[in-house]
Amino acid sequence: MPRLVTAFSNPTVKRLRSLRDKKARKEEGLFLAEGLRIIAEARDSGRLPEIVMFSAEGARHSLAADIIAATEAAGGEAIETTPDILSKASGKDNAQMLMAAYRQPETTLSNLDRSAAPLWFVAQSLRDPGNIGTILRTGDAVGAGGLILIDDSADPYSVEAVRASMGAIFTQQVAKAPWNEFLTWLRSGSGQLVGTSLKAMQDYLDADYQRPCFLLIGNEQQGLPSAYEDACDLLVKIPMAGRADSLNAAIAAAVMAFQVKASWR
Amino acid sequence: MPRLVTAFSNPTVKRLRSLRDKKARKEEGLFLAEGLRIIAEARDSGRLPEIVMFSAEGARHSLAADIIAATEAAGGEAIETTPDILSKASGKDNAQMLMAAYRQPETTLSNLDRSAAPLWFVAQSLRDPGNIGTILRTGDAVGAGGLILIDDSADPYSVEAVRASMGAIFTQQVAKAPWNEFLTWLRSGSGQLVGTSLKAMQDYLDADYQRPCFLLIGNEQQGLPSAYEDACDLLVKIPMAGRADSLNAAIAAAVMAFQVKASWR
């Protein structure tokens, strides 16, 4: 049976709230997801939370009730609380009626199965967690295997990234690696590394994309360092018609991914 | 000569700060842009601010100095202030060293020249100003004419939208209209209205796109209402490979726009 907690000073409430901070997420190895939609998405992908916290109203939905029961059956913690405490824990006035903490999967390059999908995203030093989440969501839609975060990146398990992923944080694999480690891993198997560059001569619509294709996305401000471009098997250009010379990083990733997929039809 | 202002209570400082609120933006008919990059982008597009505020360090850059001088020559107001006041006015700890207020163009459907571009975005009730800005940025890159905001939409002149547009707020036309008014205007000239729908039979890669093409994007949560889908000349489907059944609105807009453009090669 779920415990009823009505004090904000309750340790589990505090623990959930602490997961908004990167440091706490790292120490605990947990991350937060908010709202029935994404928590149901997680369950559909075979993932149950370690802790689920909900209001009486939140538990009224049969799907939510199922997830709460399944969480307890699996040894997890279920806590009923007040809308006020949910708001405080989520830091939002209009909090979701359901929030949950999940274990962060420990995906490393060595346990990433590149043959599991024909397409992967590789992103260098992304700063915006919303872009990371959006790339994961796009990856899910386009049938990618996941996202490899290179160098110093925003946290894919931040609340903003998880929210923008719309559940894809549970379906896409996420690994982190320094560039050199990634290159060594990439070259230890098959894989075409594709970068986009305004310097490239080849139009992205005419290129020959190989499976598995690793789409390399540069940092929001600087784009790809030249050494990273030089390491690519293929550099293509998305022609820009306007005054601006760049696309948002998540947009560029999506335009490339859908074109790669289209070229394989 | 720029005035030196060191008091946060200065009316112009207060006025700039007030432009973070939608109500004040509407009353004043102004909007804010922050940072040299976007303000230079505006100037390249022939737009100067009515007010520019900067720190001594901000004015040291020759491009910034040019813009400040040009603003004054055109009858605008130039204010030098402290980094602290810039931070307070922008509501950020690490404020840009330059911020400026621009007049909102009064673009209505009746003065929108549809023949100016082969591609236009039409977005219904977008909630996220970041999506609006990102669509404008994509529009600039893909050579679209602009964005028509249908029904009740987030403000394209909000700080978040302007920032996400990366300057495209100055190069793309932006109009607002209720759906019925938009439809009447659309049907008074040439134009193919294209919607994306999971119910559509036709793959977006196989469709015949006509110029000018109006890409209709649905609200982030609900997608397009069926009546809006019914009004489209063409409904296409972006096939989804994953568990999720949708893309972020700005991503879907970009994938469609680049495909439409590719189909015209």
Tab-separated table of N, CA and C in Angstrom, chain A residues 125-185:
chain	number	residue	atom	x	y	z
A	125	SER	N	29.243	18.272	-27.297
A	125	SER	CA	29.132	19.404	-26.363
A	125	SER	C	27.836	20.174	-26.479
A	126	LEU	N	26.715	19.479	-26.562
A	126	LEU	CA	25.444	20.199	-26.589
A	126	LEU	C	25.225	20.884	-25.248
A	127	ARG	N	24.720	22.107	-25.308
A	127	ARG	CA	24.536	22.916	-24.118
A	127	ARG	C	23.094	22.920	-23.626
A	128	ASP	N	22.180	22.718	-24.560
A	128	ASP	CA	20.767	22.897	-24.251
A	128	ASP	C	20.097	21.537	-24.013
A	129	PRO	N	19.664	21.275	-22.777
A	129	PRO	CA	19.038	19.979	-22.504
A	129	PRO	C	17.780	19.760	-23.357
A	130	GLY	N	17.103	20.866	-23.721
A	130	GLY	CA	15.931	20.737	-24.603
A	130	GLY	C	16.320	20.162	-25.953
A	131	ASN	N	17.469	20.562	-26.475
A	131	ASN	CA	17.940	19.988	-27.740
A	131	ASN	C	18.229	18.499	-27.603
A	132	ILE	N	18.822	18.116	-26.475
A	132	ILE	CA	19.117	16.692	-26.256
A	132	ILE	C	17.822	15.887	-26.233
A	133	GLY	N	16.843	16.370	-25.481
A	133	GLY	CA	15.560	15.668	-25.418
A	133	GLY	C	14.878	15.611	-26.773
A	134	THR	N	14.933	16.714	-27.509
A	134	THR	CA	14.293	16.761	-28.824
A	134	THR	C	14.973	15.806	-29.802
A	135	ILE	N	16.294	15.705	-29.715
A	135	ILE	CA	17.015	14.758	-30.584
A	135	ILE	C	16.626	13.321	-30.231
A	136	LEU	N	16.470	13.034	-28.949
A	136	LEU	CA	16.033	11.687	-28.551
A	136	LEU	C	14.637	11.392	-29.107
A	137	ARG	N	13.748	12.387	-29.004
A	137	ARG	CA	12.385	12.207	-29.519
A	137	ARG	C	12.414	11.966	-31.026
A	138	THR	N	13.221	12.744	-31.730
A	138	THR	CA	13.367	12.553	-33.180
A	138	THR	C	13.959	11.182	-33.469
A	139	GLY	N	14.939	10.791	-32.671
A	139	GLY	CA	15.570	9.484	-32.846
A	139	GLY	C	14.559	8.354	-32.741
A	140	ASP	N	13.681	8.452	-31.773
A	140	ASP	CA	12.633	7.447	-31.622
A	140	ASP	C	11.748	7.412	-32.868
A	141	ALA	N	11.372	8.601	-33.353
A	141	ALA	CA	10.461	8.674	-34.509
A	141	ALA	C	11.101	8.121	-35.775
A	142	VAL	N	12.415	8.324	-35.911
A	142	VAL	CA	13.073	7.973	-37.156
A	142	VAL	C	13.708	6.570	-37.089
A	143	GLY	N	13.577	5.935	-35.938
A	143	GLY	CA	14.122	4.580	-35.799
A	143	GLY	C	15.615	4.548	-35.537
A	144	ALA	N	16.133	5.597	-34.909
A	144	ALA	CA	17.549	5.597	-34.535
A	144	ALA	C	17.747	4.695	-33.313
A	145	GLY	N	19.009	4.350	-33.063
A	145	GLY	CA	19.300	3.521	-31.902
A	145	GLY	C	19.508	4.323	-30.639
A	146	GLY	N	20.026	5.524	-30.801
A	146	GLY	CA	20.275	6.330	-29.617
A	146	GLY	C	21.204	7.485	-29.904
A	147	LEU	N	21.716	8.028	-28.821
A	147	LEU	CA	22.494	9.261	-28.877
A	147	LEU	C	23.773	9.081	-28.076
A	148	ILE	N	24.884	9.385	-28.716
A	148	ILE	CA	26.175	9.356	-28.020
A	148	ILE	C	26.603	10.799	-27.781
A	149	LEU	N	26.759	11.148	-26.507
A	149	LEU	CA	27.110	12.523	-26.145
A	149	LEU	C	28.617	12.636	-25.990
A	150	ILE	N	29.195	13.510	-26.794
A	150	ILE	CA	30.650	13.640	-26.856
A	150	ILE	C	31.097	14.836	-26.027
A	151	ASP	N	32.207	14.622	-25.317
A	151	ASP	CA	32.839	15.699	-24.543
A	151	ASP	C	31.886	16.208	-23.457
A	152	ASP	N	31.916	17.487	-23.185
A	152	ASP	CA	31.175	18.036	-22.055
A	152	ASP	C	29.781	18.462	-22.516
A	153	SER	N	28.773	17.749	-22.043
A	153	SER	CA	27.427	17.932	-22.579
A	153	SER	C	26.449	18.270	-21.465
A	154	ALA	N	25.342	18.887	-21.824
A	154	ALA	CA	24.252	19.029	-20.864
A	154	ALA	C	23.781	17.639	-20.464
A	155	ASP	N	23.082	17.553	-19.354
A	155	ASP	CA	22.684	16.263	-18.795
A	155	ASP	C	21.409	15.733	-19.471
A	156	PRO	N	21.508	14.577	-20.126
A	156	PRO	CA	20.316	14.019	-20.775
A	156	PRO	C	19.245	13.592	-19.775
A	157	TYR	N	19.631	13.507	-18.506
A	157	TYR	CA	18.662	13.109	-17.478
A	157	TYR	C	18.111	14.305	-16.706
A	158	SER	N	18.387	15.510	-17.185
A	158	SER	CA	17.786	16.685	-16.559
A	158	SER	C	16.291	16.684	-16.847
A	159	VAL	N	15.550	17.379	-16.000
A	159	VAL	CA	14.095	17.421	-16.151
A	159	VAL	C	13.712	17.973	-17.533
A	160	GLU	N	14.441	19.000	-18.004
A	160	GLU	CA	14.129	19.607	-19.297
A	160	GLU	C	14.351	18.611	-20.441
A	161	ALA	N	15.449	17.871	-20.382
A	161	ALA	CA	15.744	16.912	-21.447
A	161	ALA	C	14.725	15.775	-21.441
A	162	VAL	N	14.414	15.279	-20.249
A	162	VAL	CA	13.447	14.173	-20.142
A	162	VAL	C	12.093	14.615	-20.684
A	163	ARG	N	11.690	15.843	-20.327
A	163	ARG	CA	10.411	16.367	-20.797
A	163	ARG	C	10.403	16.515	-22.319
A	164	ALA	N	11.456	17.106	-22.872
A	164	ALA	CA	11.508	17.310	-24.329
A	164	ALA	C	11.569	15.977	-25.073
A	165	SER	N	12.085	14.946	-24.415
A	165	SER	CA	12.190	13.637	-25.084
A	165	SER	C	10.831	12.968	-25.237
A	166	MET	N	9.843	13.430	-24.510
A	166	MET	CA	8.491	12.872	-24.572
A	166	MET	C	8.484	11.350	-24.420
A	167	GLY	N	9.380	10.852	-23.596
A	167	GLY	CA	9.423	9.415	-23.329
A	167	GLY	C	10.553	8.694	-24.044
A	168	ALA	N	11.155	9.362	-25.033
A	168	ALA	CA	12.216	8.699	-25.801
A	168	ALA	C	13.460	8.444	-24.956
A	169	ILE	N	13.580	9.095	-23.808
A	169	ILE	CA	14.687	8.805	-22.903
A	169	ILE	C	14.626	7.340	-22.461
A	170	PHE	N	13.438	6.736	-22.551
A	170	PHE	CA	13.282	5.331	-22.163
A	170	PHE	C	13.450	4.362	-23.338
A	171	THR	N	13.412	4.877	-24.553
A	171	THR	CA	13.482	3.971	-25.709
A	171	THR	C	14.796	4.104	-26.466
A	172	GLN	N	15.446	5.271	-26.354
A	172	GLN	CA	16.715	5.480	-27.041
A	172	GLN	C	17.869	5.195	-26.084
A	173	GLN	N	18.936	4.617	-26.598
A	173	GLN	CA	20.116	4.427	-25.762
A	173	GLN	C	20.907	5.725	-25.688
A	174	VAL	N	21.462	6.001	-24.533
A	174	VAL	CA	22.241	7.223	-24.348
A	174	VAL	C	23.584	6.847	-23.725
A	175	ALA	N	24.650	7.180	-24.410
A	175	ALA	CA	25.994	6.938	-23.867
A	175	ALA	C	26.783	8.236	-23.912
A	176	LYS	N	27.791	8.318	-23.043
A	176	LYS	CA	28.665	9.489	-23.038
A	176	LYS	C	30.091	9.027	-23.247
A	177	ALA	N	30.843	9.818	-23.976
A	177	ALA	CA	32.252	9.466	-24.172
A	177	ALA	C	33.036	10.680	-24.627
A	178	PRO	N	34.318	10.734	-24.252
A	178	PRO	CA	35.184	11.746	-24.857
A	178	PRO	C	35.395	11.383	-26.334
A	179	TRP	N	35.719	12.387	-27.128
A	179	TRP	CA	35.832	12.221	-28.580
A	179	TRP	C	36.784	11.085	-28.971
A	180	ASN	N	37.968	11.049	-28.377
A	180	ASN	CA	38.951	10.038	-28.789
A	180	ASN	C	38.462	8.618	-28.503
A	181	GLU	N	37.822	8.492	-27.371
A	181	GLU	CA	37.276	7.187	-27.006
A	181	GLU	C	36.183	6.774	-27.997
A	182	PHE	N	35.346	7.750	-28.348
A	182	PHE	CA	34.292	7.465	-29.317
A	182	PHE	C	34.888	7.025	-30.657
A	183	LEU	N	35.896	7.764	-31.131
A	183	LEU	CA	36.500	7.438	-32.431
A	183	LEU	C	37.089	6.029	-32.424
A	184	THR	N	37.789	5.701	-31.329
A	184	THR	CA	38.376	4.360	-31.223
A	184	THR	C	37.285	3.297	-31.292
A	185	TRP	N	36.212	3.530	-30.548
A	185	TRP	CA	35.093	2.574	-30.559
A	185	TRP	C	34.480	2.483	-31.952
